[in-house]
Amino acid sequence: MAILLNNMGFENQPWADVFADELPDMPVHVWPEVPDPAQIKYAVVWKHPHGDLRRYPNLQAILLLGAGTDHIDAEPDLPKVPVVRLLDPDVGNDMAQYALYWAMHFHRRYEDYRQQAQRAEWQAHEVTRSKEFRVTVLGLGIIGQEVAQRIAGGGFCAQGWNRSPRQIEGVKTWHGAGELSEALQHSDVVVNCLPLNDSTRHLLNRQRLSALPKGAFLINISRGAVIDDDGLIELLNDGHVSGAALDCFAQEPLPQESPYWRMPNVYVTPHMSGSTYVKSASRPVVENIRRLEKGDVPQPIHLPPQHAAST
Amino acid sequence: MAILLNNMGFENQPWADVFADELPDMPVHVWPEVPDPAQIKYAVVWKHPHGDLRRYPNLQAILLLGAGTDHIDAEPDLPKVPVVRLLDPDVGNDMAQYALYWAMHFHRRYEDYRQQAQRAEWQAHEVTRSKEFRVTVLGLGIIGQEVAQRIAGGGFCAQGWNRSPRQIEGVKTWHGAGELSEALQHSDVVVNCLPLNDSTRHLLNRQRLSALPKGAFLINISRGAVIDDDGLIELLNDGHVSGAALDCFAQEPLPQESPYWRMPNVYVTPHMSGSTYVKSASRPVVENIRRLEKGDVPQPIHLPPQHAAST
C-alpha cells in the first residue's frame, strides 16, 4: 500500500523526502505519476483536482496539507473516508504574529511615522492606550483562539466572536448571528479568521461592516471570499474603514486589475501570514499516518458537509 | 509644604490637575512660578535645568517623570535627597510592543511586501521560523526584562545581555563586557535598552556592531548616545547591518541634516516608543508622595553616581 502525494501548486519533493525517511515501508507516489491507483491507501493532498480522489478504490483516509477546508468541502465527489486537517503549530504562531503586527501598525500609526520621516518631520502622536484598543477576532477555531490569545498577550483589549459560544480567558466574546453586529460596533480592529462556507461567504458585506465605528481597521487572514470586496472598497474609499491588511483574496494571486493594489490605505500581502513549513508540519502528518496504521483515530478529524449530509 | 512640578518640554497642567485632586493638602507650583522656594518639599521633574534643584532648601525627595536617569545623573549640583524613578507599567508595555513590532517587521520582510504591492507583485518569501530568529535585548533592567519577555511571548528566540548576571525564564542571557561580543555574534536583531552612562556612551560603535552577523538589524529604544552614529551609518551603508528602527537620538528632535532621515533602511520615529500617560503614570507618583509623607520608602529608588561617589 502507498501514499498519494499532491501538494498542488506547491513543492512535493520535501514532503516525499520526509515520508521516505519516516515511513520507509510505504512508497510515495507523487501525483500525477500513480502507477497503480489500487495501491493508494492515504491521500496527502492540498487543492487536489476535484474528482481525482474517486480514482483510488482502496483509499482509507484523506490528509490535508493545510488548515483550510473550503476546497475539500467543495469536492462534489468525496469518498466517504476520514478527512484530517493539518494543524502545524507554527502556522498558528505565524498567523497570530501577522494579526498582532498589523494591529500594532494601525494602533500606533506607523504609516504616519513612515510618511513623516520622508519629510524629516519629528512629531509624536498620542494614541489610545493599547489595553483600551479593541481587537476582535471573528472565528474562534483553533487558529482564531491562538490569535485572540496573542492579541491579549500583546497588550491589547482582545475580543472575539464565534458562531457557537466560546470561552477564552482574558477575551470578551460574543456569539451567534444575532451578536455579530454588536461585536463589530465595539471593535477598533477586526481580524477575520472565519472559515469559508455557505454561511460565511460575503458575510462581511457593506451593511455588516458599516456597524464598525468610523475609523476602524480590518485584517483578513482566513479566506478572501468571506469579505464582499465591493462593500469593503466603498467603506475604505469613504473613510468609514480607515485601513485594511489583506492576506487572502477571492482569487489568488490577486489579479493585477484589483483596486486593492492601488489603494493607499490597503496593505496587500501574498497569502504569507501562515506558511506551512515542511520541517514542523510534516510531524503531525506522519504521526497521523502512524495512528491510522495502528487503527487509532487521527486528529483533528474534519467533518465535511458532504459526509454530514449523508449520515 | 508644596510640590514643585517641572515636566520640562511636556505638558504640566494634566499633572497639576491630578495632584490637586489626589493630594489636596499640598499646593503645586509649576516651574518657574515658585513664590517661596523654601516651601518646596518634593520636586516632581523631568529634564529640569541643571542647578535648579539647589534652590529649594527644604527639598526632601526628587521624583522623576520618566524611567531614564541620564539627565539627573549628569546634574552637577544634586541635593542629597532620595531620587525616585517613574515606572509607568504602560511605558514598559508600549516599549515592548515597539520592539516586537520592528522585530516582526524585519523578520517577515514587510518592507519587501510593501514595495512589491506597489508593483502589484504577488510573491511570498520563506523566512527563518520565528522561534529560531534570535532577538537580543541589551540591558535587562525593569524595562529590558519586560521587552525580552514579550519578545519570547511573541514567538521569537529571546536572548539578553546585561552588565551583571540576570536570569529570565525562557530567555538565554549573557553578561559582562567580556560576553557582549558573543551575544552580538548570535543575534539576528539587537534591541538596545541600555541606560546612558559613562560605560555605555558609544558602546555600540562600529567595531562592536561588526560582531553582528551580516544582515542583522538594530532597534534602539533607550538613548541615542549609546550608539556611535558614524559607526552605525557605515555599517548600514555597506549592508553589514540590514536595517535599523531608531526611536531615540543623541540630539532630539533629530536634526534635519541627519543622514538617518534619508537612509532607505532606517526607520526614524520621534521618541514615541514609550510615552508617559498621565492617567496611568500619575498613580505611582502620587503613591510615592503618599509613602514619603508617611515616612515609608518610595520606589523604585535610584542611586545617582553623585550620591554613590560621596558615600
Coordinates of C-alpha atoms in Angstrom, one line a residue:
Chain A
M1 CA 0.0 0.0 0.0
A2 CA 1.2 3.5 -0.8
I3 CA 0.8 7.2 -0.2
L4 CA -0.6 9.6 -2.8
L5 CA 1.1 13.0 -2.5
N6 CA -0.4 16.0 -4.3
N7 CA 0.6 19.4 -2.8
M8 CA -1.0 21.2 -5.7
G9 CA 0.8 24.4 -6.6
F10 CA 3.5 23.9 -4.0
E11 CA 6.6 21.7 -3.8
N12 CA 6.1 18.0 -3.4
Q13 CA 9.7 16.8 -3.1
P14 CA 10.4 18.0 0.5
W15 CA 7.3 16.1 1.7
A16 CA 8.2 13.0 -0.4
D17 CA 11.7 13.0 1.3
V18 CA 10.2 13.2 4.8
F19 CA 7.8 10.4 4.1
A20 CA 10.6 8.2 2.7
D21 CA 12.6 8.8 5.8
E22 CA 9.8 8.5 8.4
L23 CA 7.6 5.9 6.8
P24 CA 10.1 3.7 4.9
D25 CA 7.7 0.8 4.3
M26 CA 5.2 2.9 2.4
P27 CA 6.0 4.0 -1.2
V28 CA 5.1 7.6 -2.1
H29 CA 3.5 8.4 -5.4
V30 CA 3.6 12.0 -6.4
W31 CA 0.5 12.9 -8.5
P32 CA 0.0 12.5 -11.4
E33 CA 2.5 9.6 -11.5
V34 CA 0.4 6.9 -9.9
P35 CA 1.3 3.5 -11.5
D36 CA -1.5 1.6 -9.7
P37 CA -4.4 3.6 -8.2
A38 CA -5.5 0.5 -6.2
Q39 CA -2.3 0.7 -4.2
I40 CA -3.2 4.1 -2.7
K41 CA -4.2 3.9 0.9
Y42 CA -3.7 7.5 2.1
A43 CA -4.1 10.7 0.0
V44 CA -2.0 13.5 1.3
V45 CA -3.3 16.4 -0.7
W46 CA -3.8 20.2 -1.0
K47 CA -6.1 21.7 -3.6
H48 CA -6.2 18.4 -5.5
P49 CA -8.3 18.4 -8.7
H50 CA -11.9 17.8 -7.8
G51 CA -12.9 14.2 -8.7
D52 CA -9.4 12.8 -8.6
L53 CA -9.9 11.1 -5.1
R54 CA -12.5 8.8 -6.6
R55 CA -9.8 7.1 -8.6
Y56 CA -8.4 5.2 -5.6
P57 CA -10.6 2.3 -4.7
N58 CA -8.7 1.3 -1.5
L59 CA -8.4 4.8 -0.1
Q60 CA -8.7 4.8 3.7
A61 CA -8.1 8.5 4.6
I62 CA -7.5 11.9 3.2
L63 CA -4.9 14.0 5.0
L64 CA -4.9 17.7 4.1
L65 CA -1.7 19.7 3.9
G66 CA -3.3 22.8 5.4
A67 CA -5.9 24.0 7.9
G68 CA -8.4 25.4 5.4
T69 CA -11.2 23.0 4.4
D70 CA -13.1 25.0 1.9
H71 CA -11.6 23.2 -1.1
I72 CA -12.3 19.7 0.3
D73 CA -15.8 20.8 1.4
A74 CA -16.5 21.8 -2.2
E75 CA -15.4 18.4 -3.6
P76 CA -18.5 17.1 -5.4
D77 CA -17.3 13.5 -5.4
L78 CA -15.7 13.0 -2.0
P79 CA -15.0 9.4 -0.9
K80 CA -16.5 8.5 2.5
V81 CA -13.3 8.2 4.4
P82 CA -11.9 10.3 7.3
V83 CA -10.6 13.7 6.4
V84 CA -7.8 15.0 8.6
R85 CA -6.8 18.7 8.7
L86 CA -3.2 19.8 9.2
L87 CA -2.6 22.0 12.2
D88 CA 1.0 22.9 12.1
P89 CA 1.6 24.8 15.4
D90 CA 4.0 27.1 13.6
V91 CA 1.1 28.2 11.3
G92 CA -1.0 29.4 14.2
N93 CA 2.0 31.2 15.6
D94 CA 2.8 32.9 12.3
M95 CA -0.8 33.9 11.7
A96 CA -1.1 35.3 15.2
Q97 CA 2.1 37.3 14.6
Y98 CA 0.7 38.7 11.4
A99 CA -2.5 39.8 13.1
L100 CA -0.6 41.3 16.0
Y101 CA 1.8 43.1 13.7
W102 CA -1.0 44.8 11.8
A103 CA -3.0 45.6 14.9
M104 CA 0.2 47.4 16.3
H105 CA 0.7 49.0 12.9
F106 CA -2.7 50.6 12.9
H107 CA -2.8 51.4 16.6
R108 CA 0.5 53.2 16.8
R109 CA 0.1 55.0 13.4
Y110 CA 3.3 53.6 12.0
E111 CA 2.2 54.6 8.5
D112 CA 2.0 58.2 9.6
Y113 CA 5.5 58.0 11.1
R114 CA 6.8 56.5 7.8
Q115 CA 5.4 59.4 5.8
Q116 CA 6.6 61.9 8.4
A117 CA 10.1 60.6 8.2
Q118 CA 10.1 61.1 4.4
R119 CA 9.6 64.8 5.2
A120 CA 12.1 64.7 8.2
E121 CA 9.2 65.7 10.4
W122 CA 9.6 65.0 14.2
Q123 CA 6.1 64.7 15.6
A124 CA 4.8 62.1 18.1
H125 CA 1.1 61.3 18.3
E126 CA -0.9 60.4 21.3
V127 CA -2.9 57.2 20.8
T128 CA -5.5 55.2 22.7
R129 CA -3.8 53.1 25.4
S130 CA -3.3 49.7 24.0
K131 CA -5.3 47.9 26.7
E132 CA -8.3 50.0 25.6
F133 CA -7.7 49.4 21.9
R134 CA -10.3 46.7 21.0
V135 CA -9.2 44.0 18.6
T136 CA -11.9 41.5 17.8
V137 CA -11.2 38.1 16.2
L138 CA -14.0 36.7 14.1
G139 CA -14.0 32.9 14.2
L140 CA -12.6 31.2 17.3
G141 CA -11.5 27.9 15.9
I142 CA -8.1 26.6 16.9
I143 CA -6.3 29.3 15.0
G144 CA -8.7 32.1 15.9
Q145 CA -8.2 31.2 19.6
E146 CA -4.5 31.4 19.3
V147 CA -4.7 34.7 17.5
A148 CA -7.0 36.1 20.2
Q149 CA -4.7 34.9 23.0
R150 CA -1.7 36.5 21.3
I151 CA -3.6 39.8 20.8
A152 CA -4.3 39.7 24.6
G153 CA -0.7 38.8 25.4
G154 CA 0.4 41.6 23.1
G155 CA -1.2 44.2 25.4
F156 CA -4.5 44.8 23.6
C157 CA -8.1 44.5 24.6
A158 CA -8.8 41.2 22.9
Q159 CA -12.3 40.2 22.0
G160 CA -13.9 37.5 19.8
W161 CA -17.0 36.4 18.0
N162 CA -17.9 32.9 17.1
R163 CA -20.9 31.1 15.6
S164 CA -21.2 29.0 18.7
P165 CA -20.3 30.1 22.2
R166 CA -16.6 30.1 23.2
Q167 CA -14.9 30.9 26.5
I168 CA -11.3 32.1 26.3
E169 CA -9.5 33.5 29.4
G170 CA -8.9 37.2 29.1
V171 CA -11.0 37.5 25.9
K172 CA -14.5 39.0 25.9
T173 CA -16.6 37.0 23.4
W174 CA -19.9 37.3 21.6
H175 CA -21.6 34.5 19.6
G176 CA -24.3 33.8 17.1
A177 CA -25.6 35.7 14.1
G178 CA -27.6 38.0 16.4
E179 CA -24.5 39.3 18.2
L180 CA -22.2 39.9 15.3
S181 CA -23.3 43.4 14.8
E182 CA -22.8 44.2 18.5
A183 CA -19.3 42.7 18.3
L184 CA -18.4 44.9 15.3
Q185 CA -19.8 48.0 17.0
H186 CA -17.3 47.6 19.8
S187 CA -14.2 47.0 17.7
D188 CA -11.3 49.2 16.7
V189 CA -9.8 46.3 14.6
V190 CA -11.4 43.2 13.3
V191 CA -9.3 40.1 12.4
N192 CA -11.2 37.7 10.2
C193 CA -10.3 34.1 11.0
L194 CA -13.6 32.6 9.8
P195 CA -13.6 29.5 7.6
L196 CA -15.2 29.9 4.2
N197 CA -18.5 28.1 3.8
D198 CA -22.1 28.8 2.7
S199 CA -22.9 30.8 5.9
T200 CA -19.7 32.9 5.8
R201 CA -19.4 33.7 2.1
H202 CA -19.7 37.5 1.8
L203 CA -20.7 37.7 5.5
L204 CA -18.6 40.8 5.8
N205 CA -20.5 42.9 3.4
R206 CA -21.0 46.6 3.3
Q207 CA -24.0 46.6 5.6
R208 CA -22.4 44.5 8.3
L209 CA -19.0 46.3 8.1
S210 CA -20.9 49.6 8.5
A211 CA -21.6 48.5 12.1
L212 CA -17.9 49.2 12.8
P213 CA -17.1 52.5 14.4
K214 CA -15.9 55.1 11.9
G215 CA -12.1 54.8 11.5
A216 CA -11.9 51.0 12.4
F217 CA -9.5 48.7 10.6
L218 CA -9.8 45.2 9.1
I219 CA -7.3 42.4 8.9
N220 CA -8.1 39.3 6.8
I221 CA -6.0 36.1 7.4
S222 CA -8.5 33.3 6.5
R223 CA -10.3 33.4 3.2
G224 CA -10.9 36.3 0.8
A225 CA -14.5 35.4 -0.1
V226 CA -15.7 35.9 3.5
I227 CA -15.5 39.6 2.5
D228 CA -17.7 41.3 -0.1
D229 CA -14.9 43.2 -1.9
D230 CA -17.2 45.8 -3.4
G231 CA -18.6 46.7 0.0
L232 CA -15.3 46.9 1.7
I233 CA -13.8 49.0 -1.1
E234 CA -16.7 51.5 -0.7
L235 CA -16.1 51.8 3.0
L236 CA -12.4 52.2 2.6
N237 CA -12.9 54.9 0.0
D238 CA -15.3 56.9 2.1
G239 CA -13.1 56.5 5.2
H240 CA -15.6 54.6 7.3
V241 CA -12.9 51.8 7.4
S242 CA -9.5 53.5 7.9
G243 CA -7.3 50.7 6.6
A244 CA -7.1 47.0 5.8
A245 CA -4.3 44.4 5.8
L246 CA -5.4 41.7 3.4
D247 CA -3.5 38.4 3.1
C248 CA -6.1 36.4 1.2
F249 CA -8.4 37.1 -1.7
A250 CA -11.4 35.5 -3.5
Q251 CA -9.0 35.0 -6.4
E252 CA -5.3 34.3 -5.8
P253 CA -2.8 35.5 -6.9
L254 CA -4.7 38.8 -6.6
P255 CA -5.4 39.9 -10.2
Q256 CA -3.3 42.9 -11.5
E257 CA -6.5 44.9 -12.0
S258 CA -7.7 44.6 -8.4
P259 CA -8.2 48.1 -6.9
Y260 CA -6.7 46.8 -3.7
W261 CA -3.2 47.0 -5.1
R262 CA -3.6 50.8 -5.7
M263 CA -5.5 51.9 -2.6
P264 CA -3.3 53.9 -0.2
N265 CA -5.0 52.5 2.9
V266 CA -4.8 48.8 1.9
Y267 CA -1.8 46.6 2.6
V268 CA -1.8 43.6 0.2
T269 CA 0.3 40.6 1.2
P270 CA 0.6 37.4 -0.9
H271 CA -1.1 34.9 1.4
M272 CA 2.1 34.7 3.6
S273 CA 0.5 35.0 7.0
G274 CA 0.6 31.3 7.8
S275 CA 3.1 29.4 5.7
T276 CA 3.4 25.7 6.1
Y277 CA 6.9 24.6 6.9
V278 CA 7.6 21.0 5.9
K279 CA 10.0 20.6 8.9
S280 CA 7.4 21.2 11.5
A281 CA 4.2 20.5 9.5
S282 CA 5.4 17.0 8.5
R283 CA 5.4 15.8 12.1
P284 CA 1.6 15.8 12.6
V285 CA 1.1 14.3 9.1
V286 CA 3.5 11.4 9.8
E287 CA 2.0 11.0 13.2
N288 CA -1.5 10.7 11.8
I289 CA -0.5 8.1 9.2
R290 CA 1.1 6.1 12.0
R291 CA -2.1 6.4 14.1
L292 CA -4.1 5.2 11.1
E293 CA -1.8 2.3 10.6
K294 CA -2.3 1.2 14.2
G295 CA -6.1 1.6 14.0
D296 CA -6.0 4.8 16.1
V297 CA -8.0 7.9 15.3
P298 CA -6.0 10.7 13.6
Q299 CA -6.5 14.3 14.6
P300 CA -8.0 16.8 14.1
I301 CA -10.7 15.0 12.1
H302 CA -12.8 17.3 9.9
L303 CA -16.4 16.5 9.1
P304 CA -17.1 17.8 5.6
P305 CA -20.7 18.8 4.8
Q306 CA -20.9 16.1 2.1
H307 CA -20.4 13.4 4.9
A308 CA -22.7 15.2 7.4
A309 CA -25.5 15.4 4.8
S310 CA -25.4 11.7 4.1
T311 CA -25.2 10.5 7.6
Chain B
M1 CA 4.8 72.5 52.1
A2 CA 4.4 72.2 48.4
I3 CA 5.2 70.3 45.2
L4 CA 7.4 71.7 42.5
L5 CA 6.3 70.5 39.1
N6 CA 8.6 70.9 36.1
N7 CA 7.8 68.5 33.2
M8 CA 10.2 70.4 31.0
G9 CA 9.2 70.3 27.4
F10 CA 6.0 68.5 28.0
E11 CA 2.6 69.5 29.5
N12 CA 2.4 70.3 33.2
Q13 CA -1.3 71.1 33.5
P14 CA -2.6 67.5 33.4
W15 CA -0.1 66.6 36.2
A16 CA -1.1 69.6 38.2
D17 CA -4.7 68.6 37.9
V18 CA -4.1 65.1 39.2
F19 CA -2.0 66.3 42.1
A20 CA -4.7 68.9 43.1
D21 CA -7.3 66.0 43.1
E22 CA -5.2 63.4 44.8
L23 CA -3.1 65.4 47.2
P24 CA -5.4 68.3 48.0
D25 CA -3.4 69.4 51.1
M26 CA -0.3 70.1 49.1
P27 CA -0.1 73.1 46.8
V28 CA 1.5 72.6 43.4
H29 CA 3.9 75.2 42.0
V30 CA 4.6 74.9 38.3
W31 CA 8.1 75.9 37.5
P32 CA 9.2 78.7 37.0
E33 CA 6.4 80.2 39.1
V34 CA 7.7 79.3 42.6
P35 CA 6.6 82.1 45.1
D36 CA 8.6 80.7 48.0
P37 CA 11.4 78.1 47.3
A38 CA 11.5 77.2 51.0
Q39 CA 8.0 75.7 50.7
I40 CA 9.1 73.1 48.2
K41 CA 9.2 69.6 49.8
Y42 CA 9.0 67.4 46.7
A43 CA 10.4 68.1 43.2
V44 CA 8.5 66.3 40.5
V45 CA 10.7 66.9 37.5
W46 CA 11.7 65.8 34.0
K47 CA 14.8 67.4 32.3
H48 CA 14.8 70.2 34.8
P49 CA 17.5 72.9 34.3
H50 CA 20.7 71.7 36.0
G51 CA 21.4 73.6 39.2
D52 CA 17.7 74.5 39.8
L53 CA 17.2 71.8 42.5
R54 CA 19.7 73.6 44.8
R55 CA 17.2 76.5 45.1
Y56 CA 14.9 74.5 47.4
P57 CA 16.4 74.4 50.9
N58 CA 13.7 72.0 52.3
L59 CA 13.6 69.6 49.5
Q60 CA 13.1 66.1 50.7
A61 CA 12.8 64.0 47.5
I62 CA 13.1 64.2 43.8
L63 CA 10.5 62.3 41.8
L64 CA 11.3 61.9 38.1
L65 CA 8.6 61.8 35.5
G66 CA 10.3 59.1 33.4
A67 CA 12.4 56.0 33.7
G68 CA 15.6 57.4 32.2
T69 CA 18.1 58.7 34.7
D70 CA 20.9 60.1 32.5
H71 CA 19.7 63.7 32.9
I72 CA 19.6 63.5 36.8
D73 CA 22.9 61.5 36.8
A74 CA 24.5 64.4 34.9
E75 CA 23.2 67.0 37.4
P76 CA 26.4 68.6 38.8
D77 CA 24.6 70.1 41.8
L78 CA 22.4 67.3 43.0
P79 CA 20.9 67.7 46.5
K80 CA 21.5 64.6 48.7
V81 CA 17.8 63.5 48.8
P82 CA 16.2 60.3 47.5
V83 CA 15.7 60.2 43.8
V84 CA 12.7 58.1 42.6
R85 CA 12.3 56.9 39.0
L86 CA 8.9 56.7 37.4
L87 CA 8.0 53.2 36.2
D88 CA 4.7 53.5 34.5
P89 CA 3.6 49.9 33.6
D90 CA 2.1 51.3 30.4
V91 CA 5.5 52.6 29.3
G92 CA 7.1 49.1 29.5
N93 CA 4.2 47.7 27.6
D94 CA 4.5 50.3 24.9
M95 CA 8.2 49.9 24.5
A96 CA 7.9 46.1 24.4
Q97 CA 5.2 46.5 21.7
Y98 CA 7.5 48.8 19.7
A99 CA 10.4 46.3 19.9
L100 CA 8.2 43.4 18.9
Y101 CA 6.6 45.4 16.0
W102 CA 10.0 46.1 14.5
A103 CA 11.3 42.6 15.2
M104 CA 8.3 41.2 13.3
H105 CA 8.8 43.9 10.6
F106 CA 12.4 42.8 9.9
H107 CA 11.8 39.1 10.3
R108 CA 8.8 38.8 8.0
R109 CA 10.2 41.2 5.4
Y110 CA 7.2 43.6 5.5
E111 CA 9.1 46.3 3.7
D112 CA 9.7 44.0 0.8
Y113 CA 5.9 43.2 0.7
R114 CA 5.1 46.9 0.8
Q115 CA 7.4 47.6 -2.2
Q116 CA 6.1 44.5 -4.1
A117 CA 2.5 45.7 -3.6
Q118 CA 3.4 49.0 -5.2
R119 CA 4.3 46.9 -8.3
A120 CA 1.2 44.6 -7.9
E121 CA 3.7 41.7 -7.4
W122 CA 2.4 38.6 -5.7
Q123 CA 5.4 36.8 -4.3
A124 CA 5.7 35.2 -0.8
H125 CA 9.2 34.7 0.8
E126 CA 10.2 31.9 3.0
V127 CA 11.9 33.2 6.2
T128 CA 13.6 31.7 9.2
R129 CA 11.0 30.2 11.6
S130 CA 10.3 32.8 14.3
K131 CA 11.4 30.6 17.2
E132 CA 14.8 30.4 15.5
F133 CA 15.0 34.1 14.9
R134 CA 17.3 35.5 17.6
V135 CA 16.3 38.8 19.2
T136 CA 18.7 40.0 21.8
V137 CA 17.9 42.7 24.4
L138 CA 20.8 44.7 25.6
G139 CA 20.2 46.0 29.1
L140 CA 17.9 43.8 31.3
G141 CA 16.6 46.4 33.8
I142 CA 12.9 46.5 34.5
I143 CA 12.0 47.7 31.0
G144 CA 14.6 45.4 29.2
Q145 CA 13.2 42.4 31.1
E146 CA 9.7 43.2 30.0
V147 CA 10.8 43.7 26.4
A148 CA 12.7 40.3 26.5
Q149 CA 9.6 38.5 27.9
R150 CA 7.3 40.0 25.3
I151 CA 9.8 39.0 22.5
A152 CA 9.7 35.5 23.9
G153 CA 5.9 35.5 24.2
G154 CA 5.7 36.9 20.6
G155 CA 7.2 33.6 19.4
F156 CA 10.8 34.6 18.9
C157 CA 14.1 33.2 20.3
A158 CA 14.6 35.8 23.0
Q159 CA 18.0 36.5 24.4
G160 CA 19.6 39.2 26.5
W161 CA 22.8 40.7 27.7
N162 CA 23.3 42.7 30.9
R163 CA 26.3 44.2 32.7
S164 CA 25.6 42.0 35.7
P165 CA 24.1 38.5 35.5
R166 CA 20.3 38.2 35.0
Q167 CA 18.1 35.1 34.9
I168 CA 14.8 35.4 33.0
E169 CA 12.7 32.4 32.3
G170 CA 12.7 31.4 28.6
V171 CA 15.5 34.0 27.8
K172 CA 19.1 32.9 27.2
T173 CA 21.4 35.5 28.7
W174 CA 25.0 36.7 28.6
H175 CA 26.6 39.2 30.9
G176 CA 29.6 41.4 31.4
A177 CA 31.8 43.3 29.0
G178 CA 33.6 40.0 28.1
E179 CA 30.4 38.4 26.7
L180 CA 28.9 41.3 24.8
S181 CA 30.7 40.3 21.6
E182 CA 29.5 36.7 21.9
A183 CA 25.9 37.9 22.5
L184 CA 26.1 40.1 19.4
Q185 CA 27.6 37.3 17.3
H186 CA 24.4 35.2 17.9
S187 CA 21.8 37.9 17.2
D188 CA 19.6 38.5 14.2
V189 CA 18.1 41.6 15.9
V190 CA 19.5 43.7 18.7
V191 CA 17.2 45.8 20.9
N192 CA 19.1 48.5 22.8
C193 CA 17.5 49.1 26.2
L194 CA 20.7 50.2 27.9
P195 CA 20.7 53.3 30.1
L196 CA 23.1 56.1 29.1
N197 CA 26.1 56.5 31.4
D198 CA 29.9 56.7 31.1
S199 CA 30.3 53.0 30.5
T200 CA 27.6 52.8 27.8
R201 CA 28.2 56.0 25.8
H202 CA 29.1 54.9 22.3
L203 CA 29.2 51.3 23.5
L204 CA 27.6 50.3 20.2
N205 CA 30.4 51.5 17.9
R206 CA 31.4 50.3 14.6
Q207 CA 33.8 47.7 16.0
R208 CA 31.4 46.2 18.4
L209 CA 28.4 46.2 16.0
S210 CA 30.7 44.4 13.4
A211 CA 30.4 41.4 15.7
L212 CA 26.7 41.1 14.5
P213 CA 26.2 38.5 11.7
K214 CA 26.0 40.2 8.3
G215 CA 22.3 41.2 7.7
A216 CA 21.4 41.7 11.3
F217 CA 19.0 44.5 12.5
L218 CA 19.1 47.1 15.2
I219 CA 16.3 48.6 17.3
N220 CA 17.1 51.5 19.7
I221 CA 14.5 52.4 22.3
S222 CA 16.6 53.7 25.2
R223 CA 19.1 56.6 24.5
G224 CA 20.7 57.7 21.2
A225 CA 24.2 58.2 22.5
V226 CA 24.6 54.5 23.4
I227 CA 25.2 54.2 19.6
D228 CA 28.1 55.7 17.8
D229 CA 26.2 57.1 14.8
D230 CA 29.1 57.3 12.4
G231 CA 29.9 53.6 13.0
L232 CA 26.3 52.5 12.6
I233 CA 25.8 54.6 9.5
E234 CA 28.9 53.0 7.9
L235 CA 27.6 49.5 8.7
L236 CA 24.1 50.4 7.4
N237 CA 25.6 51.8 4.2
D238 CA 27.8 48.7 3.5
G239 CA 25.0 46.3 4.3
H240 CA 26.5 44.6 7.3
V241 CA 23.6 45.9 9.3
S242 CA 20.5 45.4 7.1
G243 CA 18.2 47.9 8.8
A244 CA 17.5 49.9 11.9
A245 CA 14.5 51.2 13.7
L246 CA 15.6 54.2 15.8
D247 CA 13.3 55.9 18.3
C248 CA 15.9 58.0 20.2
F249 CA 18.9 60.0 19.2
A250 CA 21.9 61.8 20.7
Q251 CA 20.1 65.1 19.8
E252 CA 16.3 65.3 19.8
P253 CA 14.4 66.3 17.8
L254 CA 16.7 64.6 15.3
P255 CA 18.3 67.4 13.3
Q256 CA 17.1 67.9 9.7
E257 CA 20.5 67.3 8.4
S258 CA 20.9 63.9 10.0
P259 CA 21.6 61.2 7.3
Y260 CA 19.2 58.9 9.2
W261 CA 16.2 60.7 7.8
R262 CA 17.2 59.8 4.2
M263 CA 18.6 56.3 4.6
P264 CA 16.2 53.7 2.9
N265 CA 17.0 51.0 5.5
V266 CA 16.5 53.3 8.6
Y267 CA 13.1 53.9 10.2
V268 CA 13.1 57.1 12.3
T269 CA 10.4 57.5 14.9
P270 CA 10.1 60.6 17.1
H271 CA 10.8 59.1 20.6
M272 CA 7.3 57.6 20.7
S273 CA 8.1 54.1 21.8
G274 CA 7.3 54.6 25.4
S275 CA 5.0 57.6 26.0
T276 CA 4.1 58.6 29.5
Y277 CA 0.3 58.7 30.0
V278 CA -0.7 61.0 32.9
K279 CA -3.7 58.7 33.6
S280 CA -1.6 55.7 34.5
A281 CA 1.8 57.3 35.3
S282 CA 0.4 59.6 37.9
R283 CA -0.7 56.7 40.1
P284 CA 2.8 55.6 41.1
V285 CA 3.9 59.3 41.5
V286 CA 1.0 60.1 43.8
E287 CA 1.6 56.8 45.7
N288 CA 5.2 57.6 46.2
I289 CA 4.4 61.1 47.6
R290 CA 2.0 59.4 50.0
R291 CA 4.6 57.0 51.1
L292 CA 7.1 59.8 51.7
E293 CA 4.5 61.7 53.7
K294 CA 4.0 58.6 55.9
G295 CA 7.8 58.1 56.3
D296 CA 7.8 55.0 54.0
V297 CA 10.3 54.3 51.3
P298 CA 9.2 55.3 47.8
Q299 CA 10.1 53.0 44.8
P300 CA 12.0 52.4 42.8
I301 CA 14.7 54.4 44.4
H302 CA 17.5 55.4 42.0
L303 CA 21.1 55.8 43.3
P304 CA 22.7 58.5 41.2
P305 CA 26.5 58.3 40.8
Q306 CA 26.9 61.7 42.6
H307 CA 25.4 60.1 45.7
A308 CA 27.3 56.9 45.3
A309 CA 30.6 58.7 45.0
S310 CA 30.1 60.6 48.2
T311 CA 29.1 57.7 50.4

